[in-house]
PDB file of C-alpha atoms in Angstrom:
ATOM      1  CA  UNK A   1      48.435  24.842 114.619  1.00 50.00           C
ATOM      2  CA  UNK A   2      49.938  27.710 116.376  1.00 54.00           C
ATOM      3  CA  UNK A   3      51.490  27.337 120.012  1.00 46.00           C
ATOM      4  CA  UNK A   4      49.039  30.019 121.153  1.00 56.00           C
ATOM      5  CA  UNK A   5      46.262  28.309 119.508  1.00 54.00           C
ATOM      6  CA  UNK A   6      46.431  25.217 121.049  1.00 45.00           C
ATOM      7  CA  UNK A   7      47.141  26.829 124.658  1.00 50.00           C
ATOM      8  CA  UNK A   8      43.933  28.890 123.982  1.00 56.00           C
ATOM      9  CA  UNK A   9      41.896  25.391 123.109  1.00 50.00           C
ATOM     10  CA  UNK A  10      43.324  23.484 126.255  1.00 46.00           C
ATOM     11  CA  UNK A  11      42.727  26.345 128.327  1.00 54.00           C
ATOM     12  CA  UNK A  12      38.861  26.668 127.428  1.00 53.00           C
ATOM     13  CA  UNK A  13      38.188  22.736 127.116  1.00 48.00           C
ATOM     14  CA  UNK A  14      39.862  22.333 130.660  1.00 47.00           C
ATOM     15  CA  UNK A  15      38.406  25.451 132.276  1.00 52.00           C
ATOM     16  CA  UNK A  16      34.844  23.936 133.329  1.00 50.00           C
ATOM     17  CA  UNK A  17      36.762  20.869 134.963  1.00 42.00           C
ATOM     18  CA  UNK A  18      39.141  22.349 136.802  1.00 46.00           C
ATOM     19  CA  UNK A  19      36.279  24.931 138.386  1.00 51.00           C
ATOM     20  CA  UNK A  20      34.426  21.702 139.095  1.00 44.00           C
ATOM     21  CA  UNK A  21      36.965  19.998 141.078  1.00 42.00           C
ATOM     22  CA  UNK A  22      38.497  23.261 143.278  1.00 46.00           C
ATOM     23  CA  UNK A  23      35.031  24.323 144.252  1.00 48.00           C
ATOM     24  CA  UNK A  24      34.905  24.448 148.242  1.00 44.00           C
ATOM     25  CA  UNK A  25      31.904  24.305 150.425  1.00 48.00           C
ATOM     26  CA  UNK A  26      31.426  27.810 151.492  1.00 47.00           C
ATOM     27  CA  UNK A  27      32.054  26.917 155.055  1.00 46.00           C
ATOM     28  CA  UNK A  28      35.579  26.189 154.862  1.00 49.00           C
ATOM     29  CA  UNK A  29      36.393  28.775 151.858  1.00 51.00           C
ATOM     30  CA  UNK A  30      38.603  31.864 152.904  1.00 55.00           C
ATOM     31  CA  UNK A  31      37.864  35.268 151.204  1.00 59.00           C
ATOM     32  CA  UNK A  32      38.964  34.653 147.693  1.00 62.00           C
ATOM     33  CA  UNK A  33      42.453  36.203 145.815  1.00 64.00           C
ATOM     34  CA  UNK A  34      41.608  39.122 144.187  1.00 67.00           C
ATOM     35  CA  UNK A  35      45.304  39.773 142.875  1.00 61.00           C
ATOM     36  CA  UNK A  36      45.777  42.656 140.049  1.00 66.00           C
ATOM     37  CA  UNK A  37      47.008  40.910 136.678  1.00 69.00           C
ATOM     38  CA  UNK A  38      50.305  41.644 135.207  1.00 69.00           C
ATOM     39  CA  UNK A  39      49.143  40.546 131.778  1.00 78.00           C
ATOM     40  CA  UNK A  40      45.466  41.571 131.167  1.00 88.00           C
ATOM     41  CA  UNK A  41      42.897  44.309 132.764  1.00 91.00           C
ATOM     42  CA  UNK A  42      41.490  42.596 135.575  1.00 90.00           C
ATOM     43  CA  UNK A  43      37.506  43.560 136.316  1.00 93.00           C
ATOM     44  CA  UNK A  44      37.762  45.137 139.688  1.00 92.00           C
ATOM     45  CA  UNK A  45      37.220  48.701 140.242  1.00 92.00           C
ATOM     46  CA  UNK A  46      39.003  50.551 143.249  1.00 89.00           C
ATOM     47  CA  UNK A  47      37.214  50.613 146.514  1.00 89.00           C
ATOM     48  CA  UNK A  48      35.990  54.199 147.492  1.00 89.00           C
ATOM     49  CA  UNK A  49      39.180  56.564 148.590  1.00 89.00           C
ATOM     50  CA  UNK A  50      42.032  54.176 146.929  1.00 90.00           C
ATOM     51  CA  UNK A  51      43.885  55.013 144.205  1.00 92.00           C
ATOM     52  CA  UNK A  52      45.771  52.714 142.262  1.00 91.00           C
ATOM     53  CA  UNK A  53      48.939  53.642 139.908  1.00 91.00           C
ATOM     54  CA  UNK A  54      49.631  51.014 137.148  1.00 90.00           C
ATOM     55  CA  UNK A  55      52.877  50.867 135.342  1.00 92.00           C
ATOM     56  CA  UNK A  56      53.455  48.747 132.192  1.00 91.00           C
ATOM     57  CA  UNK A  57      56.829  48.265 130.272  1.00 92.00           C
ATOM     58  CA  UNK A  58      56.978  46.784 126.518  1.00 91.00           C
ATOM     59  CA  UNK A  59      60.480  46.454 124.585  1.00 92.00           C
ATOM     60  CA  UNK A  60      60.118  45.402 121.024  1.00 86.00           C
ATOM     61  CA  UNK A  61      61.480  42.224 120.143  1.00 86.00           C
ATOM     62  CA  UNK A  62      64.182  43.540 118.177  1.00 85.00           C
ATOM     63  CA  UNK A  63      65.146  46.042 121.091  1.00 78.00           C
ATOM     64  CA  UNK A  64      64.759  48.783 118.702  1.00 83.00           C
ATOM     65  CA  UNK A  65      62.197  50.807 120.752  1.00 88.00           C
ATOM     66  CA  UNK A  66      60.118  50.761 124.214  1.00 93.00           C
ATOM     67  CA  UNK A  67      56.993  52.137 125.134  1.00 94.00           C
ATOM     68  CA  UNK A  68      56.393  52.794 129.279  1.00 96.00           C
ATOM     69  CA  UNK A  69      52.860  53.384 130.043  1.00 96.00           C
ATOM     70  CA  UNK A  70      51.701  54.931 133.556  1.00 97.00           C
ATOM     71  CA  UNK A  71      47.875  55.071 134.385  1.00 95.00           C
ATOM     72  CA  UNK A  72      46.402  56.379 137.721  1.00 96.00           C
ATOM     73  CA  UNK A  73      43.077  54.905 138.515  1.00 95.00           C
ATOM     74  CA  UNK A  74      40.429  56.939 141.014  1.00 96.00           C
ATOM     75  CA  UNK A  75      37.170  55.913 142.148  1.00 95.00           C
ATOM     76  CA  UNK A  76      34.191  58.142 141.966  1.00 95.00           C
ATOM     77  CA  UNK A  77      32.230  58.139 145.171  1.00 90.00           C
ATOM     78  CA  UNK A  78      32.113  54.463 145.298  1.00 91.00           C
ATOM     79  CA  UNK A  79      33.523  51.313 143.855  1.00 92.00           C
ATOM     80  CA  UNK A  80      30.588  51.167 141.141  1.00 96.00           C
ATOM     81  CA  UNK A  81      32.571  54.410 138.556  1.00 97.00           C
ATOM     82  CA  UNK A  82      35.693  54.539 138.084  1.00 97.00           C
ATOM     83  CA  UNK A  83      37.851  57.371 136.244  1.00 98.00           C
ATOM     84  CA  UNK A  84      42.027  56.440 134.875  1.00 97.00           C
ATOM     85  CA  UNK A  85      44.226  58.253 132.642  1.00 98.00           C
ATOM     86  CA  UNK A  86      47.166  56.574 130.985  1.00 97.00           C
ATOM     87  CA  UNK A  87      50.215  58.783 129.863  1.00 98.00           C
ATOM     88  CA  UNK A  88      52.667  56.363 127.488  1.00 97.00           C
ATOM     89  CA  UNK A  89      56.081  57.145 127.381  1.00 97.00           C
ATOM     90  CA  UNK A  90      57.322  55.883 123.622  1.00 95.00           C
ATOM     91  CA  UNK A  91      60.544  55.621 122.315  1.00 93.00           C
ATOM     92  CA  UNK A  92      60.249  55.477 118.439  1.00 83.00           C
ATOM     93  CA  UNK A  93      62.511  56.726 115.796  1.00 71.00           C
ATOM     94  CA  UNK A  94      65.222  57.427 117.765  1.00 79.00           C
ATOM     95  CA  UNK A  95      63.229  59.911 119.816  1.00 87.00           C
ATOM     96  CA  UNK A  96      61.291  59.378 123.279  1.00 94.00           C
ATOM     97  CA  UNK A  97      58.523  61.618 124.187  1.00 95.00           C
ATOM     98  CA  UNK A  98      54.545  61.326 125.308  1.00 97.00           C
ATOM     99  CA  UNK A  99      51.875  59.111 123.095  1.00 96.00           C
ATOM    100  CA  UNK A 100      48.671  59.610 122.727  1.00 97.00           C
ATOM    101  CA  UNK A 101      47.156  59.755 126.119  1.00 98.00           C
ATOM    102  CA  UNK A 102      43.870  57.848 126.944  1.00 98.00           C
ATOM    103  CA  UNK A 103      40.834  58.657 129.104  1.00 98.00           C
ATOM    104  CA  UNK A 104      39.253  55.988 130.481  1.00 98.00           C
ATOM    105  CA  UNK A 105      35.767  55.271 132.283  1.00 98.00           C
ATOM    106  CA  UNK A 106      34.907  51.774 133.872  1.00 97.00           C
ATOM    107  CA  UNK A 107      31.369  50.828 135.144  1.00 98.00           C
ATOM    108  CA  UNK A 108      31.661  47.909 137.954  1.00 97.00           C
ATOM    109  CA  UNK A 109      28.692  46.112 136.204  1.00 97.00           C
ATOM    110  CA  UNK A 110      29.043  42.840 138.264  1.00 95.00           C
ATOM    111  CA  UNK A 111      30.695  42.157 141.709  1.00 93.00           C
ATOM    112  CA  UNK A 112      30.592  38.891 143.642  1.00 90.00           C
ATOM    113  CA  UNK A 113      32.593  39.459 147.159  1.00 83.00           C
ATOM    114  CA  UNK A 114      32.166  36.079 148.039  1.00 83.00           C
ATOM    115  CA  UNK A 115      33.582  34.120 144.717  1.00 83.00           C
ATOM    116  CA  UNK A 116      35.767  37.099 143.354  1.00 83.00           C
ATOM    117  CA  UNK A 117      33.615  37.069 140.084  1.00 91.00           C
ATOM    118  CA  UNK A 118      33.462  40.246 138.596  1.00 94.00           C
ATOM    119  CA  UNK A 119      32.650  42.627 135.129  1.00 96.00           C
ATOM    120  CA  UNK A 120      33.823  45.861 134.604  1.00 96.00           C
ATOM    121  CA  UNK A 121      33.596  47.128 131.247  1.00 98.00           C
ATOM    122  CA  UNK A 122      35.629  50.088 129.986  1.00 98.00           C
ATOM    123  CA  UNK A 123      35.536  52.749 127.723  1.00 98.00           C
ATOM    124  CA  UNK A 124      38.469  55.075 126.715  1.00 98.00           C
ATOM    125  CA  UNK A 125      38.743  58.135 124.747  1.00 98.00           C
ATOM    126  CA  UNK A 126      42.164  58.511 123.175  1.00 98.00           C
ATOM    127  CA  UNK A 127      43.593  62.210 122.684  1.00 98.00           C
ATOM    128  CA  UNK A 128      45.995  62.345 119.842  1.00 96.00           C
ATOM    129  CA  UNK A 129      48.853  64.175 122.062  1.00 96.00           C
ATOM    130  CA  UNK A 130      51.640  62.138 120.472  1.00 93.00           C
ATOM    131  CA  UNK A 131      53.855  62.878 117.620  1.00 90.00           C
ATOM    132  CA  UNK A 132      52.393  61.081 114.909  1.00 88.00           C
ATOM    133  CA  UNK A 133      55.724  61.630 112.542  1.00 86.00           C
ATOM    134  CA  UNK A 134      57.886  60.763 115.286  1.00 87.00           C
ATOM    135  CA  UNK A 135      56.301  57.215 115.519  1.00 85.00           C
ATOM    136  CA  UNK A 136      54.613  58.058 118.805  1.00 91.00           C
ATOM    137  CA  UNK A 137      50.719  58.698 117.842  1.00 90.00           C
ATOM    138  CA  UNK A 138      47.882  58.757 115.310  1.00 91.00           C
ATOM    139  CA  UNK A 139      47.142  62.130 115.446  1.00 90.00           C
ATOM    140  CA  UNK A 140      43.610  61.480 115.507  1.00 94.00           C
ATOM    141  CA  UNK A 141      40.990  60.917 118.171  1.00 97.00           C
ATOM    142  CA  UNK A 142      40.263  57.537 119.033  1.00 97.00           C
ATOM    143  CA  UNK A 143      37.595  54.970 121.162  1.00 98.00           C
ATOM    144  CA  UNK A 144      38.311  52.402 122.686  1.00 98.00           C
ATOM    145  CA  UNK A 145      36.182  49.356 124.572  1.00 98.00           C
ATOM    146  CA  UNK A 146      37.314  46.386 126.601  1.00 98.00           C
ATOM    147  CA  UNK A 147      35.620  43.818 128.560  1.00 97.00           C
ATOM    148  CA  UNK A 148      37.584  42.368 131.341  1.00 96.00           C
ATOM    149  CA  UNK A 149      35.857  39.522 133.271  1.00 95.00           C
ATOM    150  CA  UNK A 150      37.634  38.081 136.301  1.00 93.00           C
ATOM    151  CA  UNK A 151      36.712  34.743 137.659  1.00 91.00           C
ATOM    152  CA  UNK A 152      37.180  33.498 140.906  1.00 86.00           C
ATOM    153  CA  UNK A 153      37.865  29.669 140.614  1.00 84.00           C
ATOM    154  CA  UNK A 154      39.176  29.318 143.868  1.00 79.00           C
ATOM    155  CA  UNK A 155      40.389  30.807 146.997  1.00 77.00           C
ATOM    156  CA  UNK A 156      43.491  30.947 145.704  1.00 81.00           C
ATOM    157  CA  UNK A 157      43.238  30.767 141.841  1.00 85.00           C
ATOM    158  CA  UNK A 158      41.532  33.886 140.080  1.00 87.00           C
ATOM    159  CA  UNK A 159      41.323  34.208 136.164  1.00 91.00           C
ATOM    160  CA  UNK A 160      41.305  37.291 134.155  1.00 93.00           C
ATOM    161  CA  UNK A 161      39.718  37.217 130.623  1.00 95.00           C
ATOM    162  CA  UNK A 162      39.529  40.494 128.292  1.00 96.00           C
ATOM    163  CA  UNK A 163      38.354  41.115 124.696  1.00 97.00           C
ATOM    164  CA  UNK A 164      37.893  44.828 123.323  1.00 97.00           C
ATOM    165  CA  UNK A 165      38.876  46.865 120.470  1.00 97.00           C
ATOM    166  CA  UNK A 166      39.849  49.909 118.948  1.00 97.00           C
ATOM    167  CA  UNK A 167      38.769  52.419 116.328  1.00 96.00           C
ATOM    168  CA  UNK A 168      40.936  55.450 114.898  1.00 94.00           C
ATOM    169  CA  UNK A 169      38.590  57.057 112.077  1.00 94.00           C
ATOM    170  CA  UNK A 170      41.585  59.236 110.633  1.00 88.00           C
ATOM    171  CA  UNK A 171      44.833  58.286 112.063  1.00 89.00           C
ATOM    172  CA  UNK A 172      47.899  59.469 109.894  1.00 85.00           C
ATOM    173  CA  UNK A 173      49.076  56.510 107.523  1.00 81.00           C
ATOM    174  CA  UNK A 174      52.839  55.604 107.748  1.00 75.00           C
ATOM    175  CA  UNK A 175      53.235  56.961 103.869  1.00 77.00           C
ATOM    176  CA  UNK A 176      51.115  59.895 104.268  1.00 79.00           C
ATOM    177  CA  UNK A 177      47.229  60.437 104.069  1.00 85.00           C
ATOM    178  CA  UNK A 178      44.640  59.415 106.179  1.00 88.00           C
ATOM    179  CA  UNK A 179      43.235  55.746 106.977  1.00 90.00           C
ATOM    180  CA  UNK A 180      41.051  54.511 109.691  1.00 92.00           C
ATOM    181  CA  UNK A 181      41.832  51.687 112.009  1.00 92.00           C
ATOM    182  CA  UNK A 182      40.464  49.013 113.761  1.00 95.00           C
ATOM    183  CA  UNK A 183      41.677  47.023 115.986  1.00 95.00           C
ATOM    184  CA  UNK A 184      40.412  43.575 118.015  1.00 97.00           C
ATOM    185  CA  UNK A 185      42.203  42.542 121.222  1.00 95.00           C
ATOM    186  CA  UNK A 186      42.032  39.191 123.458  1.00 96.00           C
ATOM    187  CA  UNK A 187      43.929  37.737 126.615  1.00 94.00           C
ATOM    188  CA  UNK A 188      43.812  35.819 129.545  1.00 94.00           C
ATOM    189  CA  UNK A 189      46.062  35.765 132.649  1.00 91.00           C
ATOM    190  CA  UNK A 190      46.000  33.315 135.542  1.00 88.00           C
ATOM    191  CA  UNK A 191      47.286  34.753 139.279  1.00 84.00           C
ATOM    192  CA  UNK A 192      47.362  32.287 142.477  1.00 81.00           C
ATOM    193  CA  UNK A 193      48.769  32.530 145.856  1.00 73.00           C
ATOM    194  CA  UNK A 194      49.556  29.568 148.282  1.00 62.00           C
ATOM    195  CA  UNK A 195      46.949  27.773 150.430  1.00 57.00           C
TER     196      UNK A 195
END
């Protein structure tokens, strides 16, 4: 069993125990931490009239390429609806340029202000703006879905859980021709602040 599998099983097994131990009576509780996750998508839409900028830099293990993603998030009239755009800058095949741009919509399905618990499903349309021949795109429209869940365990600890997938119906294959691709993603992170 891999280290990643053991860590996942341990976190899922210990989660209910830790949550029960960290529960504090509401009279003693401060507002819960609602920190942005650096590793996965959190489930908090932007408040009305607040725009957020998100930057992510990924480097390949061999150091032969990198990708920088810039996302700008805008609330639409309220916190319930959010639009955003993600523009990737990709360095691949010794060339740098724009990758496939994503147009995103998130719906704040659930949000509990007292606990910090939230769910905000996202649907994204991926536009074929990157150069597939240079390794920066698929040359096909694509769809992504993601279900982020933020769980406030304690006023000083919040966890973020994601499960999602992507479908590109007619991506350009590396050796020529077209293929349909499907990807499944999952991830989790925890953010904490001092008392």
